[in-house]
Structure formats: structure tokens, C-alpha cells
């Protein structure tokens, strides 16, 4: 059999296995339907054919997972951080060993293209090895001597079962980015994956079990946001919730979590600007900008979906961005040559196409794309609009391969346009003037700024946004600030005399 033939045969075998075996919840170390009476079907976005049946969880399944996670918590937190770190390394190794299976399943389930998905699987493993190394940093605290009378010192404590709710655009990578710090810090986990791309969560569960993590420490409950997700947010035994998703979902989750005063980390939507000054190194800047909007099929929270261009280079930029968008290779996400795959779901394709119509209705100029592509699946052409920042297509998150180009005349105007947004996740600034780059970066109302680069992630750094883009930072030690509670312990260095009360009687 040719190499291509054998790859196709392997994929077909995997597809058949997914069809035959429903994806179950993972609770207390077992794959189980946990009494779910219903199921749902996940589709292959490249064809919209059913890919697998998935157990549909709700309150009873969340309750079982919460009980398992609560039961496992005391022993898990009592392990040494070194031992937990060793188990994180073992998980990383299992993920690396499963690279082909994970990549293929993620491609089939999410429609993300192979070249992106392979990198994401490597990142998923790295998330665990990174936090394995960080295990010792859990012991970094502070001491506060108070004259020579007292010493106060701080320690981090795990909190308990963490509810992790994830989206469909980078399912495995985004789940591991939360699971790894939560576990290494001594918490147990209940993961609720997105219903449109739930399958790699079960492969992650397999890897975690194979690594030797005790039953109940990591659990998965599948289901819809309004059912399984909402049940997790309101379960009294789950004190921490981290959600990555839309801003509207973040608001609902915050309102529901308020009933229980839960600690929340919200990583939400974005409408990130790239600011392109006329003095930038244009080819390199365009490489970064085109990648940052059209990679991940445009379904990327940090996409530079607004391109602010200094007017002297506007015509050239419009021409070149349009040319490159037209050149993108659309096709089967499993083909290593494909650059732009299908959108996740027919409903999402409709939503993105509706934004194309909205853009045209509000007078934006459609420079290329804007149409569905191919006979089947949820493919859409890479789309470039010329418009202004007040338009809905420049204000609302589209989460598809749609770029809006907006001109500016001065640095002040560029900053004002960039900040005229209800979101504040990332920004990208392209200029050869170093001082201006730093000056503009400081003025931007976003959680992250890249100068002269696309989004290159460095794991110790804080990731997250301001305004409608979220409430927290994850990454490095910042994640520990969420997944642990600081405790302050006071030690008297000499006898402490409290003011006597009630000693003498009336
Ligand atoms: P979504 O908000 O529809 O769903 C995210 C998750 O929340 C899913 O698991 C869903 O089932 C669950 N959910 C929905 N309603 C819920 C409820 N009432 N209670 C509890 N859980 C509920 O988001 P999506 O469409 O899956 O993902 C795309 C969004 O995610 C975009 O807005 C994107 O910008 C954002 N995102 C943000 C980041 C980041 O780090 N800031 C990263 C990736 C994606």
C-alpha cells in the first residue's frame, strides 16, 4: 500500500471506531454513560456527516462527577507537588505518544487543519511538561516580619474540584492549558468540553488515566452548555469555574455563579486590532497579519480581525491582503497542504455569512470572498472588507475568516480606533519606530500586545484580556493565583499578650 493509502486506511479505521463506540463521560476513572438517557451527535465539519454519538450529561452526571472529584481531592492534595509534577510529565509523554490519533480526531471533529492541529497537540503536551516544572514554584511565598514580634508567611492552598468549561476552536489545547495548572496545584477537575467538538476530551482522559493519575482526580462530563455547563456552574461542591467562550456566555455564567459566590476565571471573545504604520517592514507585517486572521479558519480569539492601516500604504495593503486571501488553499483539513478548513458547524457558517450581508448592508466594500465554498461541509472563502470602525462588522466578534480593513491618518487616531471596542484581548503593532511601538503599546486597552509579530505564546506570561474579553490571567504563576488560595500564617516571635477581657468580673 502507498504511504497515502496507508494514511487513508488508518483514518478510515479511526472513523469506524468513532462511529461504533459512543463517547461516554469519564467519571471516577471509568468511561460511563452515568445514567444519561439521551445522546447527541457530533458532526464532521468538512462533510457534516455524523462522526460520533456522545452521551448527553446534565445535573445527575455533574453530581456524580462532583462527588468523585470531592472524594479524590484530599488524597490528591496530600501527594507531594513533586509527585504530582511527575504525573504531569507522564501525561505529557502519553499525549506525545498519541499525537497521530489526537491530531486526526481533532481535525475530524473541529475542522481545524492538520498543520495547526499537530502544533496544538504538541502544545497540549507542553502545557503539562511546563506545569510539571512549575510544581516547585507552588512553594514560593512571602514572609512579612513585624518588628521582632511576629513573622507572617504565606502559602498556597488548592481549592477543591474545579469546573473547566471549554470552547470548540482549539479543544484539546485550551482544555490542557487549564487542566495542567489546576491538577498540579492539587485540585481535582471536572471538564465540560464544547458540544461541537467534544471528542479529544476522552483521549485526554485516557492519557491521564494511563499516566497513573488516581480515579476521580480528572473527570469529563459531556453535554450542552445550558444543561451540563449550567449544572457545573451551580453545583455547590465545585468552588472554582473557569470558562473559555463567548462574552455573552461569560455574562450568564457570572450571573449563575454569583448565587454561590464562586471564584471565576473568564477568557472571552475578542475583536483585536492590528495597527500597521507606513514605516513597517511590509512583507513581514503582512505575513503576520494574514496568518493571525486566517489561521484556525478565522476561529481564533486573538485573531486580528480589524486591520488599521496608515493611509499612505492603504492601496498597496488592500491589494496585497486581498491577493493573499484569494490564494489561500481551502480543502480537506486532513490534507497537510490545506490552509483554510471548514467552519465548525452549519449554524456557525450561517452566522458568519450573515455578517457578510450585514457588512454589505452597512456600506462596507467587499473586496474578496464572502461566499460559501464547495459542495459540502461548512467551507467559506477568506473574506476582506474595506470599512470603518463604527460598523457592526468592526465592532462585533464574527469568529470566522473575515478581515475588516480601516484607514487612519495619525498615531492618535490609530490608538483611538483600536480602543473604540467593547473587547480588549490582544493587539498587534507594526512599525519600525521603536519608541512609537512602545508608546502605542502602553496606550492600548488590551491584555496583550505583540510588537511586530503575530501571537507567539510564551507560557510563563499572563494571557487574558480586559473589558468584554475577560476577567483574569492564566499562564505561568498567574494561573496559580486562580487555582490556589493564598493563606497567611502568623507566628509570634515572643509571647503575645492579648488585651485581657472579663478577667476581673463586674
Ligand atoms: P460558547 O460561549 O458558545 O461555549 C463555550 C463553552 O461554554 C461550551 O462548552 C458551552 O457548552 C458552554 N456554555 C454555554 N452556555 C453555558 C451556560 N449557560 N453555562 C455553562 N456553560 C455554558 O463559545 P464557543 O462558541 O464554544 O467558542 C467561541 C468563543 O470562545 C469565541 O467568543 C472566542 O473568542 C472565545 N474564545 C476565547 C479564548 C480566550 O482565551 N479568550 C480562547 C478561545 C476561544
XYZ file of C-alpha atoms and ligand atoms in Angstrom:
550
model
C 0.000 0.000 0.000
C 1.305 3.523 -0.825
C 2.062 5.842 2.087
C -1.005 7.905 1.193
C -3.121 4.739 1.014
C -1.994 3.582 4.433
C -2.735 7.007 5.977
C -6.228 6.897 4.433
C -6.767 3.353 5.758
C -5.740 4.413 9.273
C -8.110 7.380 9.161
C -10.956 5.159 7.958
C -10.312 2.716 10.803
C -10.413 5.540 13.331
C -13.594 6.917 11.796
C -15.229 3.479 12.028
C -14.210 3.209 15.691
C -15.713 6.616 16.451
C -18.957 5.594 14.716
C -19.217 2.309 16.579
C -18.330 3.401 20.082
C -20.283 6.276 21.634
C -18.212 8.858 23.505
C -19.104 8.464 27.182
C -18.474 10.585 30.235
C -15.351 9.826 32.278
C -16.202 9.708 35.977
C -14.217 8.186 38.863
C -11.756 6.600 36.437
C -14.379 4.890 34.240
C -15.919 5.659 30.873
C -19.622 5.518 31.687
C -22.996 6.765 30.486
C -23.653 7.526 34.176
C -27.359 7.062 33.594
C -27.595 9.533 30.687
C -30.803 8.684 28.909
C -30.026 10.743 25.864
C -27.135 11.392 23.490
C -26.208 13.864 20.763
C -24.220 13.592 17.562
C -21.036 15.460 16.721
C -20.553 16.246 13.016
C -17.505 16.298 10.795
C -17.421 19.986 9.691
C -15.802 19.066 6.355
C -18.853 16.987 5.323
C -21.491 17.475 8.027
C -21.725 13.693 8.268
C -22.217 12.291 11.773
C -18.880 11.493 13.346
C -19.778 10.071 16.746
C -22.576 9.763 19.236
C -21.877 11.498 22.532
C -23.520 10.967 25.949
C -25.637 13.956 26.940
C -24.985 14.853 30.552
C -26.898 17.108 32.889
C -27.391 17.591 36.609
C -27.219 13.912 37.655
C -23.969 13.285 35.761
C -22.400 16.506 37.065
C -23.438 15.452 40.575
C -21.679 12.074 40.132
C -18.544 13.749 38.772
C -18.567 16.323 41.589
C -18.874 13.528 44.160
C -15.946 11.650 42.565
C -13.819 14.818 42.381
C -14.605 15.736 46.003
C -13.769 12.231 47.203
C -10.433 12.204 45.338
C -9.424 15.705 46.499
C -7.954 15.003 49.984
C -5.575 12.288 48.758
C -4.602 14.177 45.625
C -3.761 17.371 47.503
C -1.821 15.324 50.068
C 0.574 13.996 47.398
C 3.803 15.952 47.223
C 3.891 18.583 44.485
C 6.932 16.732 43.137
C 4.849 13.581 42.726
C 2.029 15.477 41.051
C 4.633 17.080 38.777
C 5.967 13.628 37.887
C 2.455 12.557 36.903
C 2.078 15.690 34.736
C 5.239 14.670 32.875
C 3.808 11.185 32.378
C 0.623 12.739 30.905
C 2.753 14.826 28.525
C 4.502 11.649 27.374
C 1.175 9.863 26.805
C -0.103 12.806 24.744
C 3.027 12.781 22.608
C 2.605 9.032 22.067
C -0.983 9.663 20.890
C -0.084 12.543 18.546
C -1.412 10.926 15.374
C -4.685 9.793 16.905
C -5.239 13.092 18.695
C -4.449 15.127 15.563
C -6.723 13.067 13.350
C -9.648 13.113 15.778
C -9.253 16.860 16.391
C -9.164 17.518 12.621
C -12.264 15.394 12.027
C -14.181 16.864 14.953
C -13.232 20.567 14.863
C -12.359 21.115 11.184
C -9.055 22.725 12.166
C -6.369 21.958 9.599
C -3.710 19.340 10.205
C -0.744 21.715 10.295
C -2.432 23.750 13.054
C -3.722 20.733 14.941
C -0.329 18.991 15.082
C 1.165 22.106 16.644
C -1.743 22.225 19.088
C -1.176 18.628 20.201
C 2.488 19.430 20.825
C 1.380 22.490 22.833
C -1.082 20.358 24.807
C 1.781 18.084 25.889
C 3.959 21.102 26.616
C 1.241 22.563 28.866
C 1.691 19.525 31.122
C 5.500 19.426 30.994
C 5.624 23.173 31.639
C 3.487 22.867 34.778
C 5.431 19.783 35.866
C 8.446 22.091 36.068
C 6.416 24.767 37.795
C 5.312 22.370 40.577
C 8.120 23.563 42.878
C 7.091 27.164 42.334
C 3.912 26.443 44.290
C 6.090 26.834 47.389
C 7.182 30.362 46.569
C 5.543 32.580 49.139
C 6.346 35.710 51.087
C 7.460 36.474 54.619
C 6.449 39.652 56.414
C 8.399 40.245 59.648
C 6.564 42.622 62.003
C 9.275 44.295 64.022
C 10.738 41.485 66.160
C 7.330 40.410 67.450
C 5.805 38.453 64.600
C 6.573 36.740 61.376
C 3.784 36.343 58.866
C 4.235 33.991 55.926
C 2.048 32.988 53.010
C 1.400 29.579 51.478
C -0.745 28.492 48.557
C -3.560 26.001 49.135
C -5.519 24.106 46.483
C -9.217 24.931 46.436
C -11.077 21.729 45.526
C -12.875 20.446 42.428
C -12.511 22.885 39.505
C -15.126 23.093 36.742
C -13.386 23.712 33.404
C -15.703 24.712 30.530
C -14.072 24.940 27.108
C -14.905 26.077 23.536
C -14.628 24.216 20.248
C -11.989 26.203 18.396
C -8.883 24.600 19.940
C -10.489 21.998 22.197
C -7.527 19.925 23.369
C -5.019 22.738 23.713
C -7.407 25.036 25.578
C -8.513 22.256 27.932
C -4.945 21.220 28.813
C -3.967 24.852 29.396
C -6.358 24.809 32.344
C -6.250 21.168 33.416
C -2.446 21.134 33.906
C -2.131 24.044 36.390
C -5.352 23.034 38.159
C -4.096 19.480 38.762
C -0.501 20.260 39.610
C -1.711 22.753 42.214
C -3.568 19.926 43.968
C -7.135 20.469 42.746
C -9.333 17.872 41.104
C -11.103 18.612 37.810
C -14.413 18.227 36.009
C -14.054 19.152 32.328
C -17.132 20.086 30.284
C -15.983 20.176 26.655
C -17.805 22.103 23.918
C -20.623 20.074 22.382
C -19.496 20.832 18.810
C -16.018 19.287 19.287
C -16.014 17.041 22.349
C -14.002 14.009 21.231
C -10.394 14.749 22.169
C -11.516 15.244 25.790
C -11.912 11.466 26.012
C -8.450 10.851 24.579
C -7.129 13.271 27.179
C -8.964 11.266 29.872
C -7.319 8.099 28.537
C -3.864 9.708 28.630
C -4.414 10.944 32.184
C -5.558 7.500 33.375
C -2.679 5.748 31.593
C -0.225 8.113 33.265
C -1.369 6.761 36.638
C -3.452 9.664 37.945
C -5.865 8.193 40.536
C -9.581 7.782 39.702
C -11.769 10.806 40.392
C -8.948 13.338 40.066
C -9.896 14.109 36.445
C -13.455 13.732 35.147
C -15.268 14.628 31.920
C -18.988 15.322 31.608
C -20.263 15.836 28.069
C -23.334 17.827 27.178
C -24.798 21.164 26.221
C -23.881 24.440 27.849
C -27.361 25.143 29.202
C -27.524 21.639 30.728
C -24.178 20.130 31.738
C -22.366 23.508 31.750
C -25.025 25.259 33.809
C -25.220 22.302 36.233
C -21.456 22.532 36.796
C -21.632 26.286 37.411
C -24.347 25.834 40.023
C -23.025 22.710 41.759
C -22.188 23.535 45.399
C -19.215 21.136 45.536
C -17.389 22.904 42.670
C -15.987 26.152 44.110
C -13.972 27.254 41.047
C -15.167 27.732 37.478
C -13.010 28.625 34.506
C -14.825 29.334 31.255
C -13.361 29.993 27.832
C -16.098 31.075 25.476
C -18.219 33.910 24.183
C -18.677 37.114 26.124
C -22.451 36.540 26.355
C -21.806 33.086 27.869
C -19.374 34.708 30.323
C -22.134 37.063 31.499
C -24.590 34.187 32.005
C -22.011 32.116 33.865
C -21.062 35.067 36.076
C -24.710 35.661 36.974
C -25.298 31.977 37.776
C -22.039 31.619 39.725
C -22.959 34.663 41.814
C -25.613 32.589 43.605
C -22.770 30.518 45.075
C -20.078 33.236 45.232
C -17.755 31.081 43.136
C -14.304 32.087 42.080
C -14.395 32.634 38.299
C -11.856 32.961 35.530
C -13.371 34.105 32.235
C -11.440 34.038 28.946
C -13.861 35.508 26.430
C -14.175 36.990 22.950
C -12.058 39.480 21.048
C -12.001 41.953 18.178
C -8.291 42.555 18.190
C -6.704 45.284 16.085
C -3.502 45.125 14.080
C -2.096 48.639 13.636
C 0.054 48.899 10.531
C 2.146 52.062 10.228
C 3.579 53.140 6.875
C 7.167 52.688 8.134
C 6.684 48.980 8.951
C 8.547 46.234 7.161
C 5.556 45.475 4.970
C 6.125 41.899 3.775
C 6.832 40.556 7.251
C 3.925 42.528 8.708
C 1.534 41.120 6.116
C 2.773 37.584 6.797
C 1.893 38.060 10.457
C -1.449 39.779 9.812
C -2.710 37.293 7.219
C -1.712 34.394 9.487
C -3.321 35.961 12.529
C -6.723 36.360 10.851
C -6.961 33.295 8.606
C -5.195 30.591 10.664
C -7.545 28.446 12.795
C -10.088 29.018 9.985
C -10.561 32.514 11.429
C -11.972 30.942 14.606
C -9.369 32.403 16.904
C -9.958 34.546 19.977
C -6.795 36.583 19.349
C -7.398 36.993 15.589
C -6.547 40.467 14.286
C -9.981 40.851 12.773
C -9.532 44.635 12.445
C -6.607 45.883 10.346
C -5.922 49.585 10.906
C -3.703 50.890 8.092
C -1.914 54.237 7.814
C -3.307 55.893 4.730
C -0.126 56.277 2.567
C 0.171 52.466 2.269
C -3.571 51.752 2.158
C -3.919 50.893 -1.558
C -0.906 48.604 -1.511
C -2.096 46.818 1.616
C -5.646 46.335 0.311
C -4.270 44.876 -2.910
C -1.822 42.544 -1.191
C -4.153 41.347 1.585
C -6.849 40.601 -0.995
C -4.392 38.777 -3.235
C -3.196 36.595 -0.375
C -6.745 35.888 0.864
C -7.710 34.701 -2.642
C -4.633 32.471 -2.757
C -5.392 30.538 0.423
C -5.722 26.799 -0.126
C -9.136 25.617 1.047
C -9.889 21.932 1.404
C -9.862 18.798 3.483
C -8.424 19.679 6.900
C -6.622 16.324 6.956
C -4.624 17.296 3.853
C -1.305 18.694 5.136
C -1.363 21.302 2.354
C -4.702 22.824 3.396
C -4.514 26.312 4.877
C -8.208 27.119 5.430
C -10.603 24.420 6.621
C -14.351 24.404 7.238
C -16.116 26.357 9.958
C -17.227 24.266 12.897
C -20.956 23.874 12.225
C -23.628 24.818 9.661
C -25.183 27.197 12.228
C -21.864 28.962 12.690
C -21.346 29.211 8.908
C -24.794 30.844 8.638
C -23.887 33.276 11.391
C -20.620 34.273 9.696
C -22.324 34.610 6.289
C -24.980 36.805 7.933
C -22.166 39.134 8.980
C -21.055 39.350 5.330
C -24.584 40.508 4.445
C -24.592 42.938 7.383
C -21.266 44.389 6.203
C -22.656 44.970 2.721
C -25.882 46.468 4.076
C -23.955 48.928 6.200
C -21.906 50.047 3.201
C -18.599 48.224 3.674
C -16.821 47.339 0.425
C -16.437 43.572 -0.062
C -13.002 43.150 -1.647
C -12.936 39.370 -1.853
C -14.621 36.219 -0.588
C -17.869 36.383 1.308
C -19.306 33.182 -0.132
C -19.690 29.591 0.842
C -17.118 27.327 -0.842
C -17.532 23.784 -2.193
C -20.461 21.414 -2.372
C -20.486 20.125 1.182
C -19.249 20.961 4.641
C -19.046 24.442 6.166
C -16.328 25.957 3.988
C -16.218 29.670 3.401
C -13.932 31.836 1.282
C -11.443 34.075 3.034
C -13.141 37.464 3.146
C -11.764 41.014 3.171
C -13.871 44.136 3.722
C -12.888 47.796 3.497
C -14.967 49.641 6.057
C -14.947 51.823 9.141
C -14.694 51.122 12.833
C -18.293 52.067 13.650
C -19.693 49.254 11.532
C -21.054 46.133 13.212
C -18.534 44.014 11.298
C -15.787 46.027 13.062
C -17.435 46.031 16.483
C -18.821 42.519 16.888
C -16.843 39.288 17.075
C -17.520 37.274 13.892
C -15.173 34.358 14.693
C -14.646 33.428 11.064
C -12.246 34.242 8.203
C -13.382 37.860 7.853
C -10.970 40.804 7.957
C -12.086 44.436 8.070
C -9.530 46.986 6.852
C -9.881 50.508 8.288
C -7.688 53.516 7.383
C -6.122 56.004 9.810
C -4.134 59.229 9.428
C -2.340 59.809 12.732
C -0.940 57.794 15.622
C -3.553 59.304 17.966
C -6.332 58.263 15.625
C -4.933 54.720 15.368
C -4.951 54.387 19.154
C -8.436 55.878 19.412
C -9.814 53.472 16.773
C -8.067 50.480 18.335
C -9.564 51.318 21.749
C -13.027 52.023 20.355
C -14.147 48.464 21.068
C -16.066 46.665 23.769
C -13.346 43.970 23.672
C -9.732 44.154 24.851
C -7.924 40.855 24.354
C -4.879 41.379 22.097
C -3.354 43.963 19.763
C -0.551 43.878 17.198
C 1.553 46.917 16.269
C 3.762 47.091 13.188
C 6.237 49.981 12.923
C 9.983 50.352 12.552
C 9.932 53.211 15.061
C 10.814 51.545 18.356
C 9.710 54.449 20.541
C 6.367 54.650 18.814
C 5.871 50.884 19.167
C 6.279 51.059 22.950
C 4.310 54.294 23.252
C 1.338 52.863 21.367
C 1.538 49.533 23.222
C 1.156 51.348 26.554
C -1.906 53.233 25.343
C -3.811 50.226 24.029
C -6.658 48.931 26.208
C -5.882 45.231 25.826
C -4.449 42.446 27.975
C -1.672 41.657 25.482
C 0.246 43.489 22.751
C 2.651 41.988 20.234
C 5.089 44.436 18.593
C 5.979 43.439 15.034
C 4.768 39.859 15.424
C 1.796 37.568 15.279
C 0.657 35.857 18.514
C 3.696 33.956 19.751
C 2.956 32.460 23.133
C 5.461 32.249 25.979
C 3.938 30.072 28.700
C 5.202 31.943 31.814
C 3.489 35.158 30.688
C -0.034 36.316 31.579
C -2.688 35.505 28.979
C -6.079 37.220 29.062
C -7.989 40.345 28.279
C -9.735 43.412 29.647
C -13.233 44.866 29.043
C -15.533 42.293 27.382
C -12.619 39.884 26.808
C -12.417 38.527 30.318
C -11.667 38.882 33.968
C -8.442 37.027 34.652
C -4.999 35.999 33.534
C -3.833 32.446 33.053
C -0.308 31.216 32.293
C 2.766 30.764 34.468
C 2.278 31.742 38.102
C -0.777 33.799 37.145
C -2.707 30.552 36.764
C -1.707 29.539 40.310
C -3.255 32.774 41.562
C -6.550 31.391 40.300
C -6.137 27.689 41.073
C -4.881 28.241 44.620
C -5.871 30.426 47.561
C -3.254 32.367 49.488
C -3.231 31.568 53.164
C -1.435 33.829 55.633
C 0.056 32.217 58.746
C 1.086 34.372 61.700
C 3.926 33.202 64.003
C 4.644 35.101 67.251
C 8.372 35.504 67.866
C 7.792 36.376 71.512
C 4.957 35.880 73.970
C 1.870 37.715 72.762
C -0.347 39.327 75.336
C -3.903 39.898 74.179
C -5.764 42.752 75.945
C -7.396 40.897 78.866
C -11.195 40.892 78.883
C -13.616 39.670 81.552
C -10.829 38.562 83.923
C -11.879 40.617 86.940
C -15.688 40.381 86.867
C -18.070 43.385 87.122
P -19.584 29.375 23.806
O -19.609 30.506 24.770
O -20.768 29.142 22.960
O -19.303 27.990 24.562
C -18.160 27.789 25.362
C -18.471 26.705 26.378
O -19.446 27.198 27.294
C -19.074 25.437 25.766
O -18.557 24.298 26.419
C -20.548 25.589 26.068
O -21.230 24.358 26.144
C -20.505 26.266 27.421
N -21.705 27.000 27.796
C -22.603 27.639 27.002
N -23.606 28.162 27.733
C -23.345 27.864 29.033
C -24.004 28.125 30.266
N -25.155 28.799 30.312
N -23.447 27.668 31.406
C -22.275 26.993 31.382
N -21.620 26.695 30.246
C -22.137 27.131 29.076
O -18.260 29.601 22.946
P -17.807 28.787 21.662
O -18.714 29.205 20.553
O -17.652 27.362 22.015
O -16.327 29.356 21.419
C -16.052 30.538 20.746
C -15.840 31.704 21.705
O -14.773 31.411 22.609
C -15.422 32.975 20.996
O -16.107 34.070 21.545
C -13.928 33.077 21.280
O -13.385 34.369 21.220
C -13.873 32.519 22.664
N -12.512 32.080 22.987
C -11.775 32.815 23.887
C -10.469 32.447 24.185
C -9.650 33.253 25.166
O -8.660 32.749 25.671
N -10.013 34.500 25.457
C -9.912 31.312 23.577
C -10.686 30.588 22.663
C -11.988 30.982 22.380
